[in-house]
Coordinates of C-alpha atoms in Angstrom, one line a residue:
Chain A
M1 CA 15.1 -14.4 -38.6
N2 CA 16.9 -16.7 -41.1
N3 CA 18.2 -19.8 -40.3
S4 CA 21.9 -18.9 -41.0
E5 CA 21.6 -15.9 -38.7
F6 CA 20.3 -18.1 -36.1
Q7 CA 22.9 -20.5 -36.6
T8 CA 25.7 -18.1 -36.4
I9 CA 24.3 -17.1 -32.7
S10 CA 23.9 -20.1 -31.9
G11 CA 27.8 -21.0 -32.7
W12 CA 28.8 -18.1 -30.7
I13 CA 27.1 -19.1 -27.5
Q14 CA 28.5 -21.8 -25.1
P15 CA 26.8 -24.3 -23.4
N16 CA 25.3 -23.4 -20.0
V17 CA 26.0 -19.8 -20.1
R18 CA 23.5 -17.1 -18.8
V19 CA 21.7 -15.1 -21.9
L20 CA 19.9 -12.2 -22.4
D21 CA 17.8 -11.8 -25.5
L22 CA 16.9 -8.0 -26.0
G23 CA 13.7 -7.9 -28.1
C24 CA 12.9 -11.7 -27.9
G25 CA 9.9 -11.7 -29.8
D26 CA 8.0 -14.9 -29.3
G27 CA 11.1 -16.5 -27.6
E28 CA 12.0 -18.9 -30.5
L29 CA 15.9 -18.3 -30.5
L30 CA 15.9 -18.7 -26.5
A31 CA 14.0 -21.4 -26.7
H32 CA 16.3 -22.7 -29.0
L33 CA 19.3 -22.1 -27.0
A34 CA 17.9 -23.8 -24.0
Q35 CA 17.3 -26.6 -25.5
T36 CA 20.9 -27.6 -27.9
K37 CA 22.8 -25.0 -25.5
N38 CA 21.3 -25.3 -22.1
V39 CA 21.4 -21.6 -21.6
R40 CA 19.7 -20.0 -19.0
G41 CA 17.8 -17.3 -21.0
Y42 CA 16.1 -14.3 -19.9
G43 CA 14.3 -12.1 -22.7
L44 CA 13.0 -8.7 -22.8
D45 CA 10.0 -7.2 -24.4
I46 CA 7.5 -4.6 -24.6
D47 CA 5.1 -6.2 -27.0
D48 CA 2.1 -7.7 -25.3
G49 CA 2.0 -10.3 -28.1
A50 CA 5.6 -11.6 -27.7
V51 CA 5.1 -11.6 -24.1
L52 CA 2.4 -14.1 -24.3
A53 CA 4.1 -16.0 -26.9
S54 CA 7.2 -16.3 -25.0
V55 CA 5.1 -17.2 -21.6
S56 CA 3.5 -20.1 -24.1
R57 CA 6.9 -21.3 -24.6
G58 CA 7.9 -21.4 -21.2
I59 CA 10.5 -18.5 -21.7
N60 CA 12.0 -16.2 -18.9
V61 CA 10.0 -13.4 -20.4
I62 CA 10.1 -9.8 -19.0
Q63 CA 7.6 -7.2 -20.1
G64 CA 9.8 -4.1 -20.6
D65 CA 11.2 -1.7 -22.6
L66 CA 14.4 -1.9 -23.3
E67 CA 15.7 1.6 -23.4
R68 CA 14.7 1.7 -19.9
G69 CA 14.9 -1.6 -18.9
L70 CA 18.7 -2.9 -18.4
A71 CA 19.4 -0.3 -15.4
E72 CA 17.7 -3.3 -13.4
F73 CA 20.7 -5.7 -14.4
D74 CA 23.9 -5.8 -12.6
D75 CA 27.2 -4.8 -14.3
Q76 CA 28.6 -8.0 -16.2
F77 CA 25.3 -10.3 -15.1
F78 CA 24.9 -11.9 -18.4
D79 CA 27.8 -13.7 -20.4
V80 CA 25.9 -12.7 -23.9
V81 CA 23.4 -10.0 -24.7
I82 CA 21.8 -10.7 -27.9
L83 CA 19.9 -7.7 -29.7
S84 CA 18.6 -9.2 -32.6
R85 CA 17.6 -6.4 -35.4
T86 CA 16.6 -4.0 -32.7
L87 CA 19.6 -1.6 -32.7
Q88 CA 18.4 0.2 -35.7
A89 CA 15.1 0.8 -33.9
T90 CA 16.4 2.2 -30.9
R91 CA 16.5 5.8 -30.2
K92 CA 19.4 6.3 -27.4
T93 CA 21.5 4.1 -29.5
E94 CA 24.8 4.8 -28.5
A95 CA 23.6 4.8 -24.9
L96 CA 22.0 1.5 -25.3
M97 CA 25.1 -0.1 -26.7
R98 CA 26.9 1.0 -23.4
E99 CA 24.5 -0.4 -21.2
V100 CA 24.5 -3.7 -23.1
L101 CA 27.8 -4.0 -22.9
R102 CA 27.8 -3.5 -19.2
V103 CA 25.0 -6.0 -18.1
G104 CA 26.9 -8.6 -21.0
R105 CA 30.2 -9.8 -20.7
E106 CA 30.0 -9.9 -24.4
A107 CA 26.9 -8.8 -27.0
I108 CA 25.9 -10.1 -30.0
V109 CA 24.3 -7.7 -32.5
T110 CA 22.7 -7.9 -35.7
I111 CA 21.7 -5.1 -38.1
P112 CA 20.3 -4.8 -40.9
N113 CA 22.9 -3.3 -43.5
F114 CA 21.5 0.0 -45.2
G115 CA 24.5 -0.2 -47.4
H116 CA 23.2 -3.2 -49.2
W117 CA 23.5 -2.4 -53.1
T118 CA 19.3 -2.4 -53.3
T119 CA 18.9 0.6 -50.9
R120 CA 21.5 2.0 -52.6
W121 CA 19.7 1.9 -55.7
Q122 CA 16.4 2.7 -54.3
L123 CA 17.8 5.6 -53.2
G124 CA 20.8 6.8 -55.1
I125 CA 18.9 6.3 -58.7
G126 CA 15.2 5.5 -57.5
G127 CA 15.2 8.6 -55.7
R128 CA 12.9 6.6 -52.8
M129 CA 13.5 5.8 -49.7
P130 CA 14.7 2.0 -49.6
V131 CA 11.9 -0.3 -48.6
S132 CA 12.8 -4.0 -48.8
K133 CA 12.0 -7.4 -47.4
R134 CA 14.3 -6.5 -44.5
L135 CA 13.3 -3.0 -44.2
P136 CA 9.8 -3.1 -45.0
F137 CA 8.3 -0.2 -44.0
Q138 CA 7.7 3.0 -45.5
W139 CA 9.6 6.2 -44.1
Y140 CA 6.6 7.9 -42.6
D141 CA 5.5 4.1 -40.6
T142 CA 9.0 3.1 -40.0
P143 CA 10.1 2.1 -36.2
N144 CA 13.5 2.1 -37.5
V145 CA 15.3 5.6 -36.5
H146 CA 18.9 4.8 -37.0
F147 CA 19.8 3.1 -39.8
A148 CA 23.7 2.1 -40.5
T149 CA 26.1 0.3 -42.8
L150 CA 28.2 -2.4 -41.9
K151 CA 31.0 0.4 -42.5
D152 CA 29.2 2.8 -40.0
F153 CA 28.7 0.2 -37.6
D154 CA 32.2 -0.5 -37.6
V155 CA 33.6 3.1 -37.4
F156 CA 30.8 3.0 -34.5
C157 CA 33.1 0.3 -32.9
A158 CA 36.0 1.8 -33.4
E159 CA 35.2 5.2 -31.9
K160 CA 33.4 4.2 -29.2
Y161 CA 35.8 1.4 -27.9
V162 CA 33.3 -1.3 -28.8
R163 CA 36.0 -4.3 -29.6
I164 CA 34.5 -6.7 -32.5
L165 CA 35.6 -10.1 -31.7
D166 CA 33.9 -11.9 -34.9
S167 CA 31.7 -10.7 -37.4
V168 CA 29.6 -12.0 -40.0
A169 CA 28.0 -10.8 -42.9
L170 CA 25.3 -12.5 -44.8
E171 CA 23.7 -11.8 -48.1
R172 CA 20.4 -14.3 -48.5
G173 CA 21.7 -16.1 -45.6
A174 CA 25.3 -17.0 -47.2
P175 CA 28.3 -15.7 -45.6
V176 CA 30.1 -12.8 -47.7
S177 CA 33.5 -11.4 -47.3
R178 CA 34.4 -9.7 -50.3
L179 CA 32.5 -6.6 -50.7
R180 CA 30.2 -7.0 -47.8
N181 CA 29.0 -3.4 -47.4
V182 CA 27.5 -3.4 -50.5
R183 CA 26.5 -7.0 -50.8
A184 CA 25.4 -8.3 -47.5
D185 CA 21.9 -7.9 -46.3
V186 CA 22.7 -8.3 -42.7
G187 CA 25.5 -8.0 -40.4
I188 CA 26.2 -10.4 -37.1
Y189 CA 28.7 -8.8 -34.5
R190 CA 30.1 -10.2 -31.6
L191 CA 31.2 -7.5 -29.3
Q192 CA 32.9 -6.7 -26.1
D193 CA 33.3 -3.4 -24.4
G194 CA 36.8 -2.5 -25.2
R195 CA 37.4 0.3 -22.6
N196 CA 38.7 -1.9 -19.7
N197 CA 40.3 -5.0 -21.9
Chain B
M1 CA -9.0 -6.0 -3.3
F2 CA -12.4 -4.9 -3.4
L3 CA -15.1 -6.9 -4.8
A4 CA -17.9 -4.5 -5.1
F5 CA -16.0 -2.2 -7.0
A6 CA -15.0 -5.0 -9.4
A7 CA -19.0 -5.8 -9.8
T8 CA -19.9 -2.4 -10.7
I9 CA -17.2 -2.2 -13.5
A10 CA -17.7 -5.7 -14.5
E11 CA -20.4 -4.4 -17.0
S12 CA -17.6 -2.8 -19.2
T13 CA -15.8 -6.2 -19.8
H14 CA -16.9 -9.3 -21.9
A15 CA -17.8 -12.7 -21.4
V16 CA -14.9 -15.2 -20.3
A17 CA -14.0 -18.0 -22.0
G18 CA -15.1 -21.4 -19.8
R19 CA -17.7 -21.4 -17.3
S20 CA -18.3 -21.6 -13.5
V21 CA -17.6 -24.4 -11.3
G22 CA -21.3 -23.6 -10.3
A23 CA -22.8 -24.7 -6.8
V24 CA -20.0 -24.9 -3.9
G25 CA -19.9 -25.2 -0.3
P26 CA -17.5 -24.2 2.4
K27 CA -15.7 -26.7 4.3
K28 CA -13.9 -26.5 7.5
M29 CA -10.8 -28.2 8.7
V30 CA -9.9 -27.9 12.7
L31 CA -6.3 -27.8 13.4
T32 CA -4.9 -29.0 16.5
E33 CA -1.5 -28.6 16.7
P34 CA -0.5 -25.4 18.3
L35 CA 0.2 -22.6 15.8
K36 CA 3.4 -20.1 17.0
M37 CA 3.1 -17.1 15.5
R38 CA 5.6 -14.5 14.7
S39 CA 4.6 -12.0 17.3
G40 CA 5.2 -14.8 19.7
A41 CA 1.7 -15.6 20.6
V42 CA 0.4 -19.1 20.1
L43 CA -2.8 -20.3 18.7
P44 CA -3.9 -23.8 20.6
H45 CA -6.2 -24.4 17.7
Y46 CA -7.8 -23.1 15.1
E47 CA -10.1 -23.5 12.4
L48 CA -9.7 -22.6 8.6
A49 CA -12.6 -22.1 6.1
Y50 CA -12.0 -23.4 2.8
E51 CA -13.3 -24.4 -0.5
T52 CA -11.9 -26.7 -3.0
Y53 CA -13.2 -27.2 -7.0
G54 CA -11.7 -29.6 -8.9
T55 CA -10.5 -33.2 -8.2
L56 CA -7.0 -34.1 -6.7
N57 CA -5.2 -36.8 -8.9
A58 CA -3.9 -39.9 -7.7
T59 CA -0.5 -38.6 -7.3
K60 CA -2.0 -35.0 -5.2
S61 CA 0.2 -33.2 -7.6
N62 CA -2.4 -31.0 -9.4
A63 CA -3.6 -28.8 -6.5
V64 CA -3.2 -24.9 -6.9
L65 CA -3.6 -22.6 -3.4
V66 CA -5.6 -19.4 -4.1
C67 CA -4.8 -16.8 -1.5
H68 CA -7.1 -13.9 -1.0
A69 CA -6.2 -10.1 -0.1
L70 CA -7.6 -7.7 2.0
N71 CA -11.3 -8.4 2.4
A72 CA -12.1 -11.3 0.8
S73 CA -12.2 -15.1 1.8
H74 CA -12.4 -18.6 0.7
H75 CA -15.3 -18.2 -1.6
V76 CA -13.4 -17.7 -4.8
A77 CA -15.3 -19.7 -7.7
G78 CA -18.6 -20.4 -8.2
H79 CA -21.7 -19.5 -5.9
Y80 CA -23.5 -20.6 -3.1
E81 CA -26.3 -23.1 -3.7
N82 CA -29.1 -21.1 -1.7
E83 CA -27.5 -17.5 -2.7
P84 CA -26.9 -17.5 -6.7
D85 CA -25.9 -13.9 -6.3
N86 CA -22.8 -14.5 -3.8
V87 CA -20.4 -15.5 -6.4
G88 CA -16.6 -16.1 -5.7
W89 CA -14.3 -13.4 -6.4
W90 CA -12.2 -14.8 -8.7
D91 CA -15.0 -16.5 -10.5
N92 CA -13.7 -15.0 -14.1
L93 CA -10.4 -16.9 -13.6
I94 CA -11.1 -20.1 -12.0
G95 CA -13.8 -23.4 -13.6
P96 CA -13.7 -25.4 -16.0
G97 CA -12.1 -24.0 -19.1
R98 CA -11.0 -21.0 -17.7
A99 CA -7.5 -19.3 -17.0
L100 CA -7.3 -21.6 -14.1
D101 CA -8.8 -24.6 -15.5
T102 CA -10.6 -26.4 -12.7
D103 CA -10.5 -29.8 -15.1
K104 CA -7.0 -30.0 -14.9
F105 CA -6.5 -28.7 -11.4
F106 CA -7.8 -29.3 -8.0
V107 CA -8.0 -25.4 -6.6
I108 CA -8.3 -24.7 -2.8
G109 CA -9.5 -21.1 -1.7
V110 CA -8.8 -20.8 1.6
N111 CA -10.0 -18.1 4.2
N112 CA -6.8 -16.4 6.5
L113 CA -6.5 -16.5 10.3
G114 CA -8.0 -13.5 11.7
S115 CA -10.8 -13.3 9.0
C116 CA -14.3 -12.8 9.7
F117 CA -15.7 -15.3 7.7
G118 CA -15.2 -18.7 8.6
S119 CA -12.0 -18.9 10.3
T120 CA -10.8 -18.6 13.2
G121 CA -10.8 -14.6 14.3
P122 CA -11.2 -12.0 17.0
A123 CA -15.1 -12.5 16.6
S124 CA -14.5 -16.2 17.3
L125 CA -14.9 -17.5 21.0
N126 CA -11.7 -17.5 22.6
P127 CA -11.5 -20.9 24.5
S128 CA -9.9 -19.6 27.8
T129 CA -12.6 -17.2 28.6
G130 CA -15.6 -18.6 26.5
T131 CA -16.2 -14.8 25.2
P132 CA -15.3 -13.3 22.0
W133 CA -11.3 -13.2 21.6
G134 CA -11.9 -9.3 20.4
A135 CA -8.6 -7.5 21.4
D136 CA -6.8 -10.2 22.8
F137 CA -6.6 -12.0 18.9
P138 CA -2.9 -12.4 18.3
V139 CA -1.7 -9.9 15.7
V140 CA -1.5 -12.1 12.4
T141 CA 1.4 -11.9 9.8
V142 CA 1.7 -13.2 6.1
E143 CA 4.1 -15.7 7.6
D144 CA 1.4 -16.9 10.2
W145 CA -1.1 -17.3 7.6
V146 CA 1.2 -19.6 5.1
D147 CA 2.1 -21.6 8.1
A148 CA -1.6 -22.3 8.4
Q149 CA -2.1 -23.0 4.7
A150 CA 0.7 -25.3 5.0
R151 CA -1.2 -27.2 7.8
L152 CA -4.4 -27.5 6.3
A153 CA -2.2 -28.7 3.1
D154 CA -0.6 -31.5 5.3
A155 CA -4.4 -32.5 6.5
L156 CA -5.6 -32.6 3.0
G157 CA -2.8 -34.6 2.3
I158 CA -1.1 -32.2 -0.1
Q159 CA 2.9 -32.5 0.0
Q160 CA 3.7 -30.2 -2.6
F161 CA 1.2 -27.2 -4.6
A162 CA 1.3 -27.2 -8.5
A163 CA 1.0 -23.7 -7.8
V164 CA 0.1 -21.0 -5.3
I165 CA -1.6 -17.9 -6.7
G166 CA -3.0 -14.6 -4.9
G167 CA -3.2 -11.2 -6.3
S168 CA -2.2 -7.9 -3.9
L169 CA -1.8 -9.2 -0.5
G170 CA -2.5 -12.6 -1.6
G171 CA 0.7 -12.1 -4.0
M172 CA 2.5 -11.6 -1.0
Q173 CA 1.6 -14.8 0.5
A174 CA 2.5 -16.7 -2.8
L175 CA 5.7 -15.0 -2.6
C176 CA 6.0 -16.3 1.0
W177 CA 5.2 -19.8 -0.2
A178 CA 8.1 -19.8 -2.6
Y179 CA 10.8 -19.1 0.0
R180 CA 9.0 -20.4 3.5
Y181 CA 8.5 -23.9 1.9
P182 CA 10.2 -23.9 -1.2
T183 CA 10.0 -28.0 -1.8
R184 CA 6.1 -27.2 -1.2
V185 CA 5.6 -24.8 -4.6
R186 CA 6.3 -25.5 -8.1
H187 CA 5.0 -22.4 -9.6
A188 CA 4.3 -19.2 -7.9
L189 CA 1.9 -16.5 -9.5
V190 CA 2.2 -13.1 -7.9
I191 CA 0.1 -10.6 -9.4
A192 CA -0.2 -6.9 -8.4
A193 CA 1.5 -7.4 -5.4
A194 CA 5.1 -5.6 -3.5
P195 CA 7.9 -7.0 -1.6
N196 CA 6.9 -4.9 1.1
L197 CA 4.4 -1.8 1.6
S198 CA 5.8 1.6 1.2
A199 CA 5.5 4.6 3.6
Q200 CA 2.4 5.8 1.6
N201 CA 1.0 2.2 1.8
I202 CA 1.5 2.2 5.2
A203 CA -0.1 5.6 5.5
F204 CA -3.2 4.7 4.0
N205 CA -3.6 1.6 6.5
E206 CA -2.9 4.1 9.5
V207 CA -5.5 6.6 8.4
A208 CA -7.9 3.6 8.2
R209 CA -7.2 2.0 11.7
T210 CA -6.9 5.5 13.1
A211 CA -10.7 5.9 11.9
I212 CA -11.6 2.4 13.4
M213 CA -9.9 2.8 16.6
T214 CA -11.0 6.2 17.5
D215 CA -14.9 5.4 16.8
P216 CA -16.3 5.4 20.2
D217 CA -17.9 2.0 19.5
F218 CA -14.6 0.3 19.4
H219 CA -13.9 0.0 22.8
G220 CA -10.4 -1.0 22.2
G221 CA -11.5 -3.7 20.3
D222 CA -13.9 -5.5 22.7
F223 CA -17.1 -4.4 21.1
Y224 CA -18.4 -7.5 20.9
K225 CA -19.7 -7.4 24.5
H226 CA -21.5 -3.7 24.2
G227 CA -23.5 -5.1 21.5
V228 CA -22.0 -2.5 19.2
K229 CA -20.0 -2.3 16.0
P230 CA -17.5 0.4 15.2
V231 CA -19.5 1.0 12.1
R232 CA -18.2 4.7 11.4
G233 CA -14.7 3.7 11.7
L234 CA -15.1 1.1 9.2
R235 CA -16.8 3.2 6.8
V236 CA -14.5 5.6 7.0
A237 CA -11.5 3.0 6.6
R238 CA -13.3 1.5 3.6
M239 CA -13.5 4.8 1.7
I240 CA -10.1 5.3 2.1
G241 CA -8.8 2.1 1.2
H242 CA -11.2 2.2 -1.7
I243 CA -9.5 5.2 -3.1
T244 CA -6.5 3.9 -3.3
Y245 CA -7.6 0.5 -5.3
I246 CA -8.8 2.6 -8.2
S247 CA -6.7 4.4 -10.9
D248 CA -7.4 8.3 -11.3
E249 CA -8.3 7.8 -14.5
Q250 CA -10.7 5.1 -14.1
M251 CA -12.6 7.3 -11.1
G252 CA -12.7 10.2 -13.9
E253 CA -14.1 8.3 -16.3
K254 CA -16.9 6.7 -13.9
F255 CA -17.4 9.6 -11.9
G256 CA -16.1 12.6 -13.0
R257 CA -17.5 15.5 -11.4
Q258 CA -21.0 14.5 -11.6
L259 CA -23.6 15.6 -9.4
R260 CA -26.8 13.8 -8.1
D261 CA -28.6 16.7 -8.3
G262 CA -27.1 20.0 -8.6
L263 CA -24.9 22.1 -5.9
K264 CA -26.9 22.0 -2.5
F265 CA -24.5 24.3 -0.6
G266 CA -24.2 21.7 1.9
F267 CA -22.6 18.9 3.3
G268 CA -24.8 15.7 2.2
S269 CA -23.6 13.6 -0.7
E270 CA -23.6 15.9 -3.7
F271 CA -21.3 14.4 -6.0
Q272 CA -21.8 10.8 -7.2
I273 CA -18.3 9.7 -6.1
E274 CA -19.3 10.8 -2.8
S275 CA -22.4 9.0 -2.8
Y276 CA -20.3 6.1 -4.1
L277 CA -17.9 5.9 -1.5
R278 CA -20.7 6.3 1.5
H279 CA -22.5 3.4 -0.1
Q280 CA -19.6 1.0 -0.3
G281 CA -18.3 2.1 3.1
D282 CA -21.9 1.5 4.5
K283 CA -22.1 -1.9 2.9
F284 CA -18.7 -2.8 4.3
S285 CA -19.3 -1.8 7.6
E286 CA -22.1 -4.1 7.9
Y287 CA -20.3 -7.5 7.0
F288 CA -17.0 -6.6 8.1
D289 CA -15.1 -6.8 11.6
A290 CA -13.3 -4.2 12.5
N291 CA -11.0 -6.3 14.3
T292 CA -10.1 -8.3 11.4
Y293 CA -9.6 -5.1 9.4
L294 CA -6.8 -3.6 12.2
R295 CA -5.0 -7.3 11.9
I296 CA -5.3 -7.5 8.0
T297 CA -4.0 -4.3 7.5
K298 CA -1.0 -4.7 9.8
A299 CA -0.1 -8.0 8.0
L300 CA 0.2 -5.5 5.5
D301 CA 2.5 -3.5 6.9
Y302 CA 4.8 -5.9 8.6
F303 CA 5.2 -8.2 5.8
D304 CA 9.2 -7.3 4.2
P305 CA 11.0 -10.5 3.7
A306 CA 13.8 -8.4 2.6
L307 CA 14.3 -7.5 6.5
E308 CA 16.1 -9.8 8.1
H309 CA 18.6 -10.0 5.0
G310 CA 19.6 -6.3 5.1
G311 CA 17.2 -5.1 2.8
D312 CA 18.2 -7.3 0.5
L313 CA 15.7 -8.5 -1.4
A314 CA 17.6 -11.2 -3.5
K315 CA 18.8 -12.9 -0.4
A316 CA 15.2 -12.8 1.0
L317 CA 14.4 -14.8 -2.1
A318 CA 17.5 -16.9 -2.8
A319 CA 15.7 -20.0 -0.9
A320 CA 12.7 -19.9 -3.5
T321 CA 13.1 -22.3 -6.0
A322 CA 9.8 -22.1 -7.8
K323 CA 9.2 -20.7 -11.2
F324 CA 7.6 -17.5 -11.2
L325 CA 4.9 -15.7 -13.0
V326 CA 4.5 -11.8 -11.9
V327 CA 1.8 -9.4 -13.2
S328 CA 1.4 -5.8 -12.6
F329 CA -0.9 -3.6 -13.9
T330 CA 0.4 -0.2 -15.4
T331 CA -2.1 2.4 -13.9
D332 CA -2.0 0.5 -10.2
W333 CA -0.5 3.4 -8.0
R334 CA -1.1 1.4 -5.0
F335 CA 1.5 -1.5 -5.7
S336 CA 2.7 -0.2 -9.0
P337 CA 4.6 -2.1 -11.6
A338 CA 8.0 -0.7 -10.3
R339 CA 7.5 -3.0 -7.0
S340 CA 6.5 -5.8 -9.0
R341 CA 9.9 -5.1 -11.2
E342 CA 11.7 -5.5 -7.7
I343 CA 10.7 -9.3 -7.2
V344 CA 11.6 -9.8 -10.6
Q345 CA 15.2 -8.2 -10.4
A346 CA 15.5 -10.3 -7.1
L347 CA 14.5 -13.8 -8.8
V348 CA 16.8 -12.7 -12.0
K349 CA 19.9 -12.2 -9.6
N350 CA 19.4 -15.4 -8.1
G351 CA 19.2 -16.9 -11.7
R352 CA 15.7 -18.1 -11.0
D353 CA 12.9 -19.1 -13.8
V354 CA 10.4 -15.5 -13.6
A355 CA 8.0 -14.3 -16.4
Y356 CA 7.0 -11.0 -16.1
A357 CA 4.0 -9.1 -17.9
E358 CA 3.0 -5.8 -17.2
I359 CA -0.4 -5.5 -18.4
E360 CA -1.6 -1.7 -19.7
A361 CA -5.1 -1.6 -18.1
P362 CA -7.0 1.5 -16.9
H363 CA -8.6 0.0 -13.6
G364 CA -5.8 0.6 -10.8
H365 CA -4.8 -1.9 -8.5
D366 CA -8.4 -3.6 -8.6
A367 CA -7.5 -4.9 -12.1
F368 CA -5.9 -8.1 -11.0
L369 CA -9.9 -8.8 -9.9
L370 CA -11.2 -8.1 -13.5
D371 CA -11.2 -10.2 -16.1
D372 CA -9.0 -8.3 -18.8
P373 CA -8.1 -10.6 -22.0
K374 CA -4.2 -9.9 -22.2
Y375 CA -4.0 -10.7 -18.4
H376 CA -6.0 -13.7 -18.4
A377 CA -4.5 -14.8 -21.6
V378 CA -1.1 -14.5 -19.9
V379 CA -2.1 -16.2 -16.9
R380 CA -4.0 -19.0 -19.0
A381 CA -0.9 -19.7 -21.1
Y382 CA 1.5 -20.0 -17.9
F383 CA -1.6 -22.7 -16.6
E384 CA -1.4 -24.5 -19.6
R385 CA 2.1 -25.4 -19.7
L386 CA 2.3 -26.5 -16.1
R387 CA 2.5 -30.2 -15.6
T388 CA 0.8 -31.7 -12.9

């Protein structure tokens, strides 16, 4: 996670709230939020190394599969659920999004933009599946199974009644507003379940 | 839970970091304040056997209590002077430079009330009769044990533990400490445990107890005066228990369908697994007390903190303010990861600090006694952060 992504997420989080970070990795973001925002944070990760690193940092890390693990949390238990660069690697993506919006009052979701011009170039002109710093995997070993462009995600949110409260598109860490679906390498969204609101 | 099995598969594991605490010796504390037990019975006075490793610091803030499981004792680490092979049951975890570092912490192993390894139990003399307690020794519970452990802490001048740690039934005690004495525990490490026993767990215990109680040498629990021991019952109890501590996978890998010496078309021990279980049963029945076995399995059956709270574990744990590390093992079918997750869930519901590691290990319930590197790394990392 680069610095501006970090700052964007951090900026959307109010002090003293309860946060769940799905795919928390080494717990860096939660540690930062605990320190700067005094959040009560929990992290979920399936990876042994991530769990160990998080325990070493004193993070409340729960080892588990996020595609199975959210059933154990009550509705709207968390103020914010963070899903950072993880959605594209989930299988039941729509079901997970619903779970995220069920257990959290708000969700912060970041997705790598498959519509970035280099990706378009590699596939459209080069005829090869895109490989980049953000998507560094070959087609045969990628954990990413559900690629989306920012536009795709906007459409998904509209069709599935997911309210976009805020969004930022970043190109190498700098915000872009025009031609974001071509220029941005990552999109960060602040979301809410739009069905009951 | 069962040391002998742990020892037999220890060969497949590797050298652990740090070293043993070396030669140690047991101590005894006589506690004279009557202990009111959950059953209503009162023990007027009693002894607790314990061991300590490391040094209690000046502020007495570095004490860690280790709670034992079914058949273990206060002999947690190191070895006895004249018995180099009598190694503590958690020696791979506790010592200088080990995951629970005795250079930093003052570690206490305590033998529970009702045991047969030094603390007052059914084989001890009943002061009112001058003969062994036998059947008259009260039924003990996890709460009683924890209360007695708290008295020991008082006697040692320890107001608050840096941590209480235990595996299996020991983990239940660590959990119990956290809600029963919230101000006296800063961290609770609950390993391979459960918030209560399932019907299946109780069923296994009942088979074990039935084996003991129907042994003609049991004499209703007063076998001491007959000069006999219900060894047949104990053997079966141990055999059935043993099966539940190992994963199917591990048992298959270690024994498979191996025969000792071909098919004999008889009822001797033909399969290696039969021979192994019989051997374990024989050994166990020599040193373990039948009345203790009955009581410890009952303590397991009775443990159910949610019971008084309409089955709501979160409510039961609401009083607990300690930070938790909860660990489970994927192939543990006795206390499965799902049971540990119930504890985690209840703690999260209360907004408590908890880390949970689900260790992929092939060994079943007994994994908590082994030196699985991933498991020990998490426990080590947790203790390293812990301030004394």
